[in-house]
Tab-separated table of C-alpha atoms in Angstrom:
chain	number	residue	atom	x	y	z
A	1231	UNK	CA	53.794	-100.293	8.333
A	1232	UNK	CA	55.502	-103.690	9.395
A	1233	UNK	CA	56.455	-103.813	6.027
A	1234	UNK	CA	57.984	-100.598	5.728
A	1235	UNK	CA	59.919	-101.690	9.025
A	1236	UNK	CA	61.439	-104.407	7.260
A	1237	UNK	CA	62.236	-102.540	4.112
A	1238	UNK	CA	62.565	-98.895	4.435
A	1239	UNK	CA	65.315	-97.909	6.004
A	1240	UNK	CA	64.646	-94.714	6.851
A	1241	UNK	CA	60.944	-94.762	8.443
A	1242	UNK	CA	63.133	-97.953	10.868
A	1243	UNK	CA	65.500	-95.085	11.976
A	1244	UNK	CA	62.219	-92.248	12.647
A	1245	UNK	CA	60.896	-95.412	14.760
A	1246	UNK	CA	63.376	-96.827	16.739
A	1247	UNK	CA	63.993	-93.192	17.887
A	1248	UNK	CA	60.246	-92.239	18.371
A	1249	UNK	CA	60.726	-95.007	20.859
A	1250	UNK	CA	63.959	-93.781	21.835
A	1251	UNK	CA	62.554	-90.352	23.502
A	1252	UNK	CA	59.175	-92.326	24.056
A	1253	UNK	CA	60.996	-94.855	27.219
A	1254	UNK	CA	63.000	-91.503	27.810
A	1255	UNK	CA	60.395	-90.163	28.393
A	1256	UNK	CA	59.898	-92.374	30.446
A	1257	UNK	CA	62.451	-93.317	32.964
A	1258	UNK	CA	62.580	-89.322	33.445
A	1259	UNK	CA	58.391	-89.098	34.608
A	1260	UNK	CA	59.839	-92.187	37.076
A	1261	UNK	CA	63.501	-91.204	38.081
A	1262	UNK	CA	62.568	-87.045	38.244
A	1263	UNK	CA	58.687	-86.288	38.504
A	1264	UNK	CA	57.518	-88.512	40.250
A	1265	UNK	CA	60.542	-88.527	42.107
A	1266	UNK	CA	59.649	-86.734	45.057
A	1267	UNK	CA	55.943	-88.406	45.385
A	1268	UNK	CA	58.451	-91.009	45.251
A	1269	UNK	CA	61.080	-89.451	49.125
A	1270	UNK	CA	58.010	-87.754	51.162
A	1271	UNK	CA	56.939	-91.969	50.913
A	1272	UNK	CA	59.910	-92.579	52.579
A	1273	UNK	CA	60.654	-90.215	54.244
A	1274	UNK	CA	62.966	-87.818	53.197
A	1275	UNK	CA	61.556	-83.337	54.079
A	1276	UNK	CA	61.383	-80.998	51.245
A	1277	UNK	CA	64.906	-79.888	52.030
A	1278	UNK	CA	66.404	-83.297	51.486
A	1279	UNK	CA	64.359	-84.400	49.029
A	1280	UNK	CA	65.833	-80.329	47.436
A	1281	UNK	CA	69.174	-81.202	48.045
A	1282	UNK	CA	69.305	-83.832	46.149
A	1283	UNK	CA	67.499	-82.964	43.006
A	1284	UNK	CA	70.196	-80.003	43.139
A	1285	UNK	CA	73.192	-82.049	43.539
A	1286	UNK	CA	71.616	-84.469	40.677
A	1287	UNK	CA	72.063	-81.334	38.584
A	1288	UNK	CA	75.028	-79.749	39.414
A	1289	UNK	CA	76.859	-82.571	38.890
A	1290	UNK	CA	74.642	-83.078	35.383
A	1291	UNK	CA	76.061	-79.431	34.779
A	1292	UNK	CA	79.453	-80.798	35.650
A	1293	UNK	CA	80.076	-84.068	33.725
A	1294	UNK	CA	78.186	-83.284	30.315
A	1295	UNK	CA	80.822	-80.886	28.287
A	1296	UNK	CA	83.083	-83.606	30.698
A	1297	UNK	CA	82.170	-86.043	28.292
A	1298	UNK	CA	81.092	-84.086	25.289
A	1299	UNK	CA	85.438	-83.139	25.179
A	1300	UNK	CA	86.505	-86.250	26.100
A	1301	UNK	CA	84.079	-88.114	23.147
A	1302	UNK	CA	85.267	-84.675	20.365
A	1303	UNK	CA	88.039	-85.311	20.790
A	1304	UNK	CA	87.886	-89.684	20.339
A	1305	UNK	CA	88.540	-91.621	17.096
A	1306	UNK	CA	86.688	-94.410	18.415
A	1307	UNK	CA	83.305	-93.709	19.996
A	1308	UNK	CA	80.134	-92.042	18.500
A	1309	UNK	CA	77.732	-90.414	20.160
A	1310	UNK	CA	75.467	-93.297	19.918
A	1311	UNK	CA	78.406	-94.852	22.501
A	1312	UNK	CA	77.717	-92.534	24.701
A	1313	UNK	CA	74.329	-93.723	25.139
A	1314	UNK	CA	74.661	-96.804	25.398
A	1315	UNK	CA	77.412	-96.719	27.951
A	1316	UNK	CA	74.834	-93.910	30.028
A	1317	UNK	CA	71.737	-96.291	29.395
A	1318	UNK	CA	72.867	-98.840	31.447
A	1319	UNK	CA	74.348	-97.316	34.723
A	1320	UNK	CA	70.783	-95.827	34.192
A	1321	UNK	CA	68.678	-99.774	33.714
A	1322	UNK	CA	71.474	-100.769	36.345
A	1323	UNK	CA	70.894	-98.204	39.137
A	1324	UNK	CA	67.233	-98.098	38.857
A	1325	UNK	CA	67.114	-101.940	39.564
A	1326	UNK	CA	69.221	-101.501	43.278
A	1327	UNK	CA	66.862	-99.106	43.693
A	1328	UNK	CA	63.863	-101.442	43.274
A	1329	UNK	CA	66.255	-104.435	46.264
A	1330	UNK	CA	66.259	-100.936	49.004
A	1331	UNK	CA	63.614	-99.223	51.031
A	1332	UNK	CA	62.736	-96.023	53.330
A	1333	UNK	CA	64.801	-93.415	54.229
A	1334	UNK	CA	68.093	-95.066	53.692
A	1335	UNK	CA	71.431	-94.132	52.296
A	1336	UNK	CA	70.853	-97.158	49.397
A	1337	UNK	CA	67.606	-94.691	48.124
A	1338	UNK	CA	68.918	-91.727	48.052
A	1339	UNK	CA	72.036	-93.091	46.752
A	1340	UNK	CA	69.895	-94.576	43.732
A	1341	UNK	CA	67.851	-91.633	43.685
A	1342	UNK	CA	70.717	-88.966	43.430
A	1343	UNK	CA	72.176	-91.474	40.101
A	1344	UNK	CA	69.296	-91.637	38.450
A	1345	UNK	CA	68.333	-88.505	38.451
A	1346	UNK	CA	71.755	-87.410	37.230
A	1347	UNK	CA	72.531	-89.844	34.259
A	1348	UNK	CA	68.552	-89.241	33.370
A	1349	UNK	CA	69.574	-85.811	32.660
A	1350	UNK	CA	72.714	-86.663	31.518
A	1351	UNK	CA	71.253	-88.371	28.949
A	1352	UNK	CA	68.641	-86.140	27.660
A	1353	UNK	CA	71.273	-83.757	25.378
A	1354	UNK	CA	73.378	-87.112	24.109
A	1355	UNK	CA	69.860	-88.185	22.694
A	1356	UNK	CA	69.278	-85.321	21.201
A	1357	UNK	CA	72.634	-85.039	19.753
A	1358	UNK	CA	71.812	-88.348	17.870
A	1359	UNK	CA	69.312	-87.259	15.579
A	1360	UNK	CA	71.093	-85.294	14.028
A	1361	UNK	CA	74.289	-87.763	14.097
A	1362	UNK	CA	70.713	-90.040	12.275
A	1363	UNK	CA	70.237	-86.959	9.933
A	1364	UNK	CA	73.934	-87.175	8.863
A	1365	UNK	CA	73.687	-90.313	7.600
A	1366	UNK	CA	71.057	-88.748	4.892
A	1367	UNK	CA	68.413	-89.886	6.989
A	1368	UNK	CA	65.069	-87.266	6.525
A	1369	UNK	CA	64.282	-86.803	10.668
A	1370	UNK	CA	61.293	-85.754	12.358
A	1371	UNK	CA	62.203	-84.453	15.963
A	1372	UNK	CA	59.466	-82.268	16.696
A	1373	UNK	CA	57.226	-85.427	16.979
A	1374	UNK	CA	60.248	-87.622	18.496
A	1375	UNK	CA	59.856	-85.306	21.126
A	1376	UNK	CA	56.085	-85.492	20.883
A	1377	UNK	CA	55.231	-89.448	20.997
A	1378	UNK	CA	57.913	-88.303	24.438
A	1379	UNK	CA	55.191	-86.232	25.582
A	1380	UNK	CA	53.067	-89.070	24.854
A	1381	UNK	CA	54.359	-92.123	26.930
A	1382	UNK	CA	55.625	-89.115	29.873
A	1383	UNK	CA	51.157	-89.188	29.662
A	1384	UNK	CA	51.669	-92.996	29.634
A	1385	UNK	CA	53.661	-93.659	32.548
A	1386	UNK	CA	52.688	-90.685	34.923
A	1387	UNK	CA	48.912	-92.040	34.836
A	1388	UNK	CA	50.036	-95.519	35.263
A	1389	UNK	CA	52.447	-95.107	38.486
A	1390	UNK	CA	50.669	-92.224	39.326
A	1391	UNK	CA	47.520	-94.521	40.376
A	1392	UNK	CA	50.007	-97.270	40.907
A	1393	UNK	CA	51.462	-95.760	43.651
A	1394	UNK	CA	48.338	-94.663	45.242
A	1395	UNK	CA	47.249	-98.073	45.206
A	1396	UNK	CA	50.339	-100.046	46.144
A	1397	UNK	CA	52.665	-98.321	47.520
A	1398	UNK	CA	56.294	-95.461	45.869
A	1399	UNK	CA	58.733	-99.446	45.531
A	1400	UNK	CA	56.529	-99.129	41.835
A	1401	UNK	CA	58.282	-96.669	41.013
A	1402	UNK	CA	61.757	-97.707	40.044
A	1403	UNK	CA	60.036	-101.188	38.967
A	1404	UNK	CA	58.578	-99.155	36.492
A	1405	UNK	CA	61.826	-96.957	35.521
A	1406	UNK	CA	63.626	-100.442	35.158
A	1407	UNK	CA	61.049	-101.901	32.266
A	1408	UNK	CA	61.130	-97.970	31.165
A	1409	UNK	CA	65.381	-98.231	30.608
A	1410	UNK	CA	64.982	-102.346	29.526
A	1411	UNK	CA	63.355	-100.803	26.467
A	1412	UNK	CA	65.150	-97.802	26.121
A	1413	UNK	CA	68.621	-100.452	26.751
A	1414	UNK	CA	66.476	-103.176	23.983
A	1415	UNK	CA	65.218	-99.758	21.506
A	1416	UNK	CA	69.106	-98.514	21.593
A	1417	UNK	CA	70.747	-102.159	20.427
A	1418	UNK	CA	67.953	-102.450	17.957
A	1419	UNK	CA	68.861	-98.784	16.212
A	1420	UNK	CA	72.628	-99.725	16.374
A	1421	UNK	CA	72.096	-103.099	14.697
A	1422	UNK	CA	70.517	-100.710	11.594
A	1423	UNK	CA	72.725	-98.199	11.570
A	1424	UNK	CA	76.348	-101.013	11.436
A	1425	UNK	CA	73.645	-102.593	8.487
A	1426	UNK	CA	73.685	-99.437	6.418
A	1427	UNK	CA	75.371	-97.985	3.470
A	1428	UNK	CA	77.536	-95.410	5.630
A	1429	UNK	CA	80.377	-96.457	7.821
A	1430	UNK	CA	80.204	-97.038	10.600
A	1431	UNK	CA	83.624	-95.281	12.602
A	1432	UNK	CA	83.024	-91.413	14.159
A	1433	UNK	CA	82.452	-89.449	11.023
A	1434	UNK	CA	80.136	-86.997	12.464
A	1435	UNK	CA	80.650	-85.680	15.989
A	1436	UNK	CA	77.519	-83.358	17.016
A	1437	UNK	CA	79.355	-81.416	19.454
A	1438	UNK	CA	81.579	-80.645	17.352
A	1439	UNK	CA	81.102	-77.509	15.653
A	1440	UNK	CA	83.762	-74.619	16.916
A	1441	UNK	CA	85.141	-73.541	14.548
A	1442	UNK	CA	89.192	-74.410	13.781
A	1443	UNK	CA	91.660	-72.698	16.131
A	1444	UNK	CA	88.153	-71.536	17.638
A	1445	UNK	CA	89.255	-72.713	22.023
A	1446	UNK	CA	86.393	-71.628	24.501
A	1447	UNK	CA	87.746	-70.030	26.949
A	1448	UNK	CA	87.626	-67.507	30.051
A	1449	UNK	CA	89.171	-64.561	27.551
A	1450	UNK	CA	86.105	-66.100	25.172
A	1451	UNK	CA	82.902	-65.973	26.882
A	1452	UNK	CA	83.583	-62.787	28.101
A	1453	UNK	CA	84.548	-61.774	24.460
A	1454	UNK	CA	81.025	-63.542	23.959
A	1455	UNK	CA	79.237	-62.058	26.530
A	1456	UNK	CA	80.010	-58.008	26.386
A	1457	UNK	CA	79.083	-58.840	22.001
A	1458	UNK	CA	75.920	-60.229	22.782
A	1459	UNK	CA	74.441	-58.790	25.534
A	1460	UNK	CA	71.111	-59.026	24.674
A	1461	UNK	CA	71.616	-61.976	24.321
A	1462	UNK	CA	72.812	-62.424	27.623
A	1463	UNK	CA	70.403	-60.916	29.230
A	1464	UNK	CA	67.980	-63.221	27.955
A	1465	UNK	CA	69.447	-66.496	29.593
A	1466	UNK	CA	69.609	-63.812	32.882
A	1467	UNK	CA	65.369	-64.294	32.686
A	1468	UNK	CA	64.657	-67.308	30.930
A	1469	UNK	CA	66.619	-69.075	34.139
A	1470	UNK	CA	65.091	-66.533	36.158
A	1471	UNK	CA	61.398	-67.596	34.520
A	1472	UNK	CA	62.761	-71.236	34.173
A	1473	UNK	CA	62.915	-71.785	37.743
A	1474	UNK	CA	58.975	-71.777	39.073
A	1475	UNK	CA	58.144	-75.039	36.605
A	1476	UNK	CA	61.576	-75.941	37.942
A	1477	UNK	CA	59.683	-76.123	41.032
A	1478	UNK	CA	56.096	-76.630	39.627
A	1479	UNK	CA	57.120	-79.719	38.652
A	1480	UNK	CA	60.140	-81.163	40.918
A	1481	UNK	CA	58.112	-81.602	44.367
A	1482	UNK	CA	54.494	-80.945	42.419
A	1483	UNK	CA	53.830	-83.817	44.836
A	1484	UNK	CA	54.156	-81.682	47.644
A	1485	UNK	CA	51.838	-78.616	45.595
A	1486	UNK	CA	48.638	-81.579	44.810
A	1487	UNK	CA	49.244	-82.580	48.361
A	1488	UNK	CA	48.414	-78.897	49.396
A	1489	UNK	CA	45.473	-79.004	48.124
A	1490	UNK	CA	44.327	-82.178	49.082
A	1491	UNK	CA	45.000	-84.063	46.667
A	1492	UNK	CA	46.989	-87.893	46.279
A	1493	UNK	CA	49.485	-89.851	44.013
A	1494	UNK	CA	47.780	-90.763	41.490
A	1495	UNK	CA	46.561	-87.177	41.667
A	1496	UNK	CA	49.754	-86.185	40.863
A	1497	UNK	CA	50.440	-88.420	38.185
A	1498	UNK	CA	47.670	-86.923	36.345
A	1499	UNK	CA	48.834	-83.554	36.661
A	1500	UNK	CA	51.942	-85.076	34.719
A	1501	UNK	CA	49.317	-86.259	32.942
A	1502	UNK	CA	47.548	-83.684	31.719
A	1503	UNK	CA	51.050	-81.400	31.418
A	1504	UNK	CA	52.455	-83.880	28.833
A	1505	UNK	CA	50.211	-83.840	27.362
A	1506	UNK	CA	48.794	-80.627	25.475
A	1507	UNK	CA	52.821	-80.152	25.214
A	1508	UNK	CA	51.181	-82.212	21.813
A	1509	UNK	CA	50.111	-79.718	19.275
A	1510	UNK	CA	52.635	-77.679	19.320
A	1511	UNK	CA	55.641	-79.941	19.365
A	1512	UNK	CA	53.902	-81.432	16.469
A	1513	UNK	CA	53.036	-78.560	14.799
A	1514	UNK	CA	56.116	-76.391	15.500
A	1515	UNK	CA	57.290	-76.594	12.269
A	1516	UNK	CA	54.138	-75.240	11.111
A	1517	UNK	CA	53.854	-72.570	13.281
A	1518	UNK	CA	57.444	-70.771	13.273
A	1519	UNK	CA	56.418	-69.803	9.644
A	1520	UNK	CA	53.741	-67.925	10.855
A	1521	UNK	CA	54.900	-66.233	13.677
A	1522	UNK	CA	58.720	-65.078	14.582
A	1523	UNK	CA	61.112	-68.312	16.961
A	1524	UNK	CA	61.174	-64.124	19.025
A	1525	UNK	CA	57.834	-63.692	19.281
A	1526	UNK	CA	57.864	-67.219	20.665
A	1527	UNK	CA	59.905	-66.901	22.391
A	1528	UNK	CA	58.664	-63.859	24.552
A	1529	UNK	CA	54.857	-65.302	24.011
A	1530	UNK	CA	56.527	-69.874	25.894
A	1531	UNK	CA	58.245	-66.971	29.092
A	1532	UNK	CA	54.774	-64.920	28.787
A	1533	UNK	CA	53.129	-68.266	29.660
A	1534	UNK	CA	55.055	-69.420	32.279
A	1535	UNK	CA	54.453	-66.717	34.250
A	1536	UNK	CA	49.979	-67.612	33.599
A	1537	UNK	CA	51.901	-70.708	34.770
A	1538	UNK	CA	52.481	-70.509	37.805
A	1539	UNK	CA	49.470	-67.523	38.754
A	1540	UNK	CA	47.111	-70.248	38.561
A	1541	UNK	CA	49.550	-73.231	40.359
A	1542	UNK	CA	50.147	-70.222	43.095
A	1543	UNK	CA	46.468	-69.952	42.721
A	1544	UNK	CA	45.234	-73.233	43.302
A	1545	UNK	CA	43.166	-73.749	46.322
A	1546	UNK	CA	42.146	-77.396	45.393
A	1547	UNK	CA	43.178	-79.799	43.054
A	1548	UNK	CA	40.677	-78.790	39.884
A	1549	UNK	CA	42.269	-75.200	40.103
A	1550	UNK	CA	45.397	-76.628	39.491
A	1551	UNK	CA	44.884	-79.627	36.701
A	1552	UNK	CA	43.490	-76.031	34.836
A	1553	UNK	CA	47.004	-74.006	35.769
A	1554	UNK	CA	48.417	-77.213	33.203
A	1555	UNK	CA	46.151	-76.162	30.839
A	1556	UNK	CA	48.867	-72.810	29.752
A	1557	UNK	CA	52.290	-76.065	29.554
A	1558	UNK	CA	51.017	-75.674	26.054
A	1559	UNK	CA	52.320	-72.214	25.613
A	1560	UNK	CA	54.923	-72.384	28.304
A	1561	UNK	CA	57.367	-75.285	28.293
A	1562	UNK	CA	56.252	-76.421	25.085
A	1563	UNK	CA	57.331	-73.476	22.552
A	1564	UNK	CA	60.015	-72.658	25.370
A	1565	UNK	CA	61.904	-75.603	24.158
A	1566	UNK	CA	61.275	-75.692	19.645
A	1567	UNK	CA	61.549	-72.084	19.741
A	1568	UNK	CA	64.104	-71.551	22.208
A	1569	UNK	CA	66.109	-73.144	19.609
A	1570	UNK	CA	65.423	-72.109	16.473
A	1571	UNK	CA	66.170	-68.509	18.017
A	1572	UNK	CA	69.434	-68.739	18.922
A	1573	UNK	CA	70.693	-70.380	15.762
A	1574	UNK	CA	68.159	-67.281	14.618
A	1575	UNK	CA	69.226	-64.608	15.568
A	1576	UNK	CA	73.468	-65.992	17.107
A	1577	UNK	CA	76.180	-64.969	15.091
A	1578	UNK	CA	77.155	-68.400	13.535
A	1579	UNK	CA	80.169	-68.434	14.738
A	1580	UNK	CA	78.326	-67.508	18.324
A	1581	UNK	CA	74.960	-70.088	17.625
A	1582	UNK	CA	77.585	-72.936	20.169
A	1583	UNK	CA	77.870	-70.985	23.363
A	1584	UNK	CA	74.154	-69.951	22.040
A	1585	UNK	CA	72.662	-73.450	22.870
A	1586	UNK	CA	75.315	-73.378	25.740
A	1587	UNK	CA	75.098	-70.868	27.512
A	1588	UNK	CA	70.705	-71.165	26.987
A	1589	UNK	CA	71.978	-75.102	28.705
A	1590	UNK	CA	73.509	-73.372	31.882
A	1591	UNK	CA	70.734	-70.863	32.308
A	1592	UNK	CA	68.405	-74.336	32.396
A	1593	UNK	CA	71.317	-76.327	34.929
A	1594	UNK	CA	70.887	-73.058	36.710
A	1595	UNK	CA	67.296	-73.277	36.876
A	1596	UNK	CA	66.875	-76.804	37.780
A	1597	UNK	CA	69.265	-76.578	40.613
A	1598	UNK	CA	68.355	-73.152	42.061
A	1599	UNK	CA	64.997	-74.551	42.402
A	1600	UNK	CA	65.639	-77.644	44.186
A	1601	UNK	CA	67.523	-76.669	46.225
A	1602	UNK	CA	66.245	-73.088	47.442
A	1603	UNK	CA	62.978	-74.170	46.286
A	1604	UNK	CA	63.636	-77.290	48.449
A	1605	UNK	CA	64.334	-75.646	51.237
A	1606	UNK	CA	61.184	-72.969	51.392
A	1607	UNK	CA	59.383	-75.748	51.260
A	1608	UNK	CA	60.498	-76.843	54.441
A	1609	UNK	CA	60.535	-74.195	56.168
A	1610	UNK	CA	57.745	-71.516	55.002
A	1611	UNK	CA	55.836	-74.587	53.495
A	1612	UNK	CA	54.001	-74.905	49.690
A	1613	UNK	CA	51.559	-71.592	49.224
A	1614	UNK	CA	54.551	-69.142	50.285
A	1615	UNK	CA	57.189	-71.398	48.111
A	1616	UNK	CA	54.769	-70.895	45.824
A	1617	UNK	CA	54.902	-66.949	45.463
A	1618	UNK	CA	58.019	-67.090	45.914
A	1619	UNK	CA	58.587	-68.924	42.644
A	1620	UNK	CA	55.152	-66.802	41.253
A	1621	UNK	CA	57.511	-63.282	41.795
A	1622	UNK	CA	60.918	-65.079	40.371
A	1623	UNK	CA	59.113	-65.406	37.408
A	1624	UNK	CA	57.502	-62.523	36.789
A	1625	UNK	CA	61.060	-60.447	37.017
A	1626	UNK	CA	62.454	-63.679	34.375
A	1627	UNK	CA	60.301	-62.996	31.954
A	1628	UNK	CA	60.108	-59.119	32.291
A	1629	UNK	CA	64.035	-59.611	32.293
A	1630	UNK	CA	63.163	-61.500	28.906
A	1631	UNK	CA	61.361	-59.257	26.618
A	1632	UNK	CA	63.926	-55.836	27.532
A	1633	UNK	CA	66.318	-58.551	26.455
A	1634	UNK	CA	64.005	-59.830	23.537
A	1635	UNK	CA	62.675	-55.807	22.433
A	1636	UNK	CA	67.557	-54.952	22.501
A	1637	UNK	CA	68.231	-57.769	19.496
A	1638	UNK	CA	65.494	-56.326	18.206
A	1639	UNK	CA	66.503	-53.468	17.434
A	1640	UNK	CA	69.998	-54.493	17.528
A	1641	UNK	CA	68.592	-57.236	14.496
């Protein structure tokens, strides 16, 4: 392996990208997934946690296209530069979070910034895969993303147990270590790219795929919706069935505590969810040749419902662990299937807007589930919130499948 790292530029870039995905998902675990446990231990209510999550996701949704457009219009900056700036901000934020204590403004502000910028990194990190591919390097995104789940599995186990043994203060420390690892690999990758045969100047922009003269305006968006009504219906379904998924992810600590668990159990549940994602993500390229992406998309939607149904029925930590097994056919299948589905069923001229609508649907679900879910838990409790989310998820699955049938008939 060491010899290949020295001699093969392609292997080295793939290895660096694998590690970037790994360290990024460690940051996500510390900043987002275990965030509710961190803030709860510092005295924040579920309503307050939900509001912080919702504001952070909403700001990320606003900033992402602004950063993308400025990257599009610049001849000096690339996606690597954007990731470098975002990575530095996350690293500084995690360091500052290590110095905070109690239910303070500093605690809430560093948490808000950490969630927002961790969310901002994801689309640019995904785009980096295509940026490297444009240089003639064959990348394996599925394996790289699976590596992210593997790193997430490790850090959730470690963080959960350390939080139980010590205190919540360990979480930003682990987040800082992960962000330093992310920046170290990113610097190494920049160096590798600068030494490659192609110039490091901006030759490719992963966000700039619009046809010449095409502008994304209110008018073009309205036309897109009217021309692709079945797809728009599917996106409404995605927002609804993703609602339950986000509620579980963002408030997993409260859900675990409700059935008698603690921080270690929370980490273990997150770890199991990450572990079962690996097969579908690694093998998706093979699976999609046997089954249509439309079918896989529908299956993933159905299992989002199965997952939250069993989560709502769980009365013990063991049953909660069991419910996480369905992550293998829900989120793990949905992520690659949704991207390929848009590419396969949308006209070429609408594919970018289709991907954008997919991101908007998931972002909207993030904000709504954080705000509404946090408020519901604070007012009515965990049980009501889970069953409310189960109904929303079921409605989303029905709407999504209706849209899929319409696309099937249309095609």
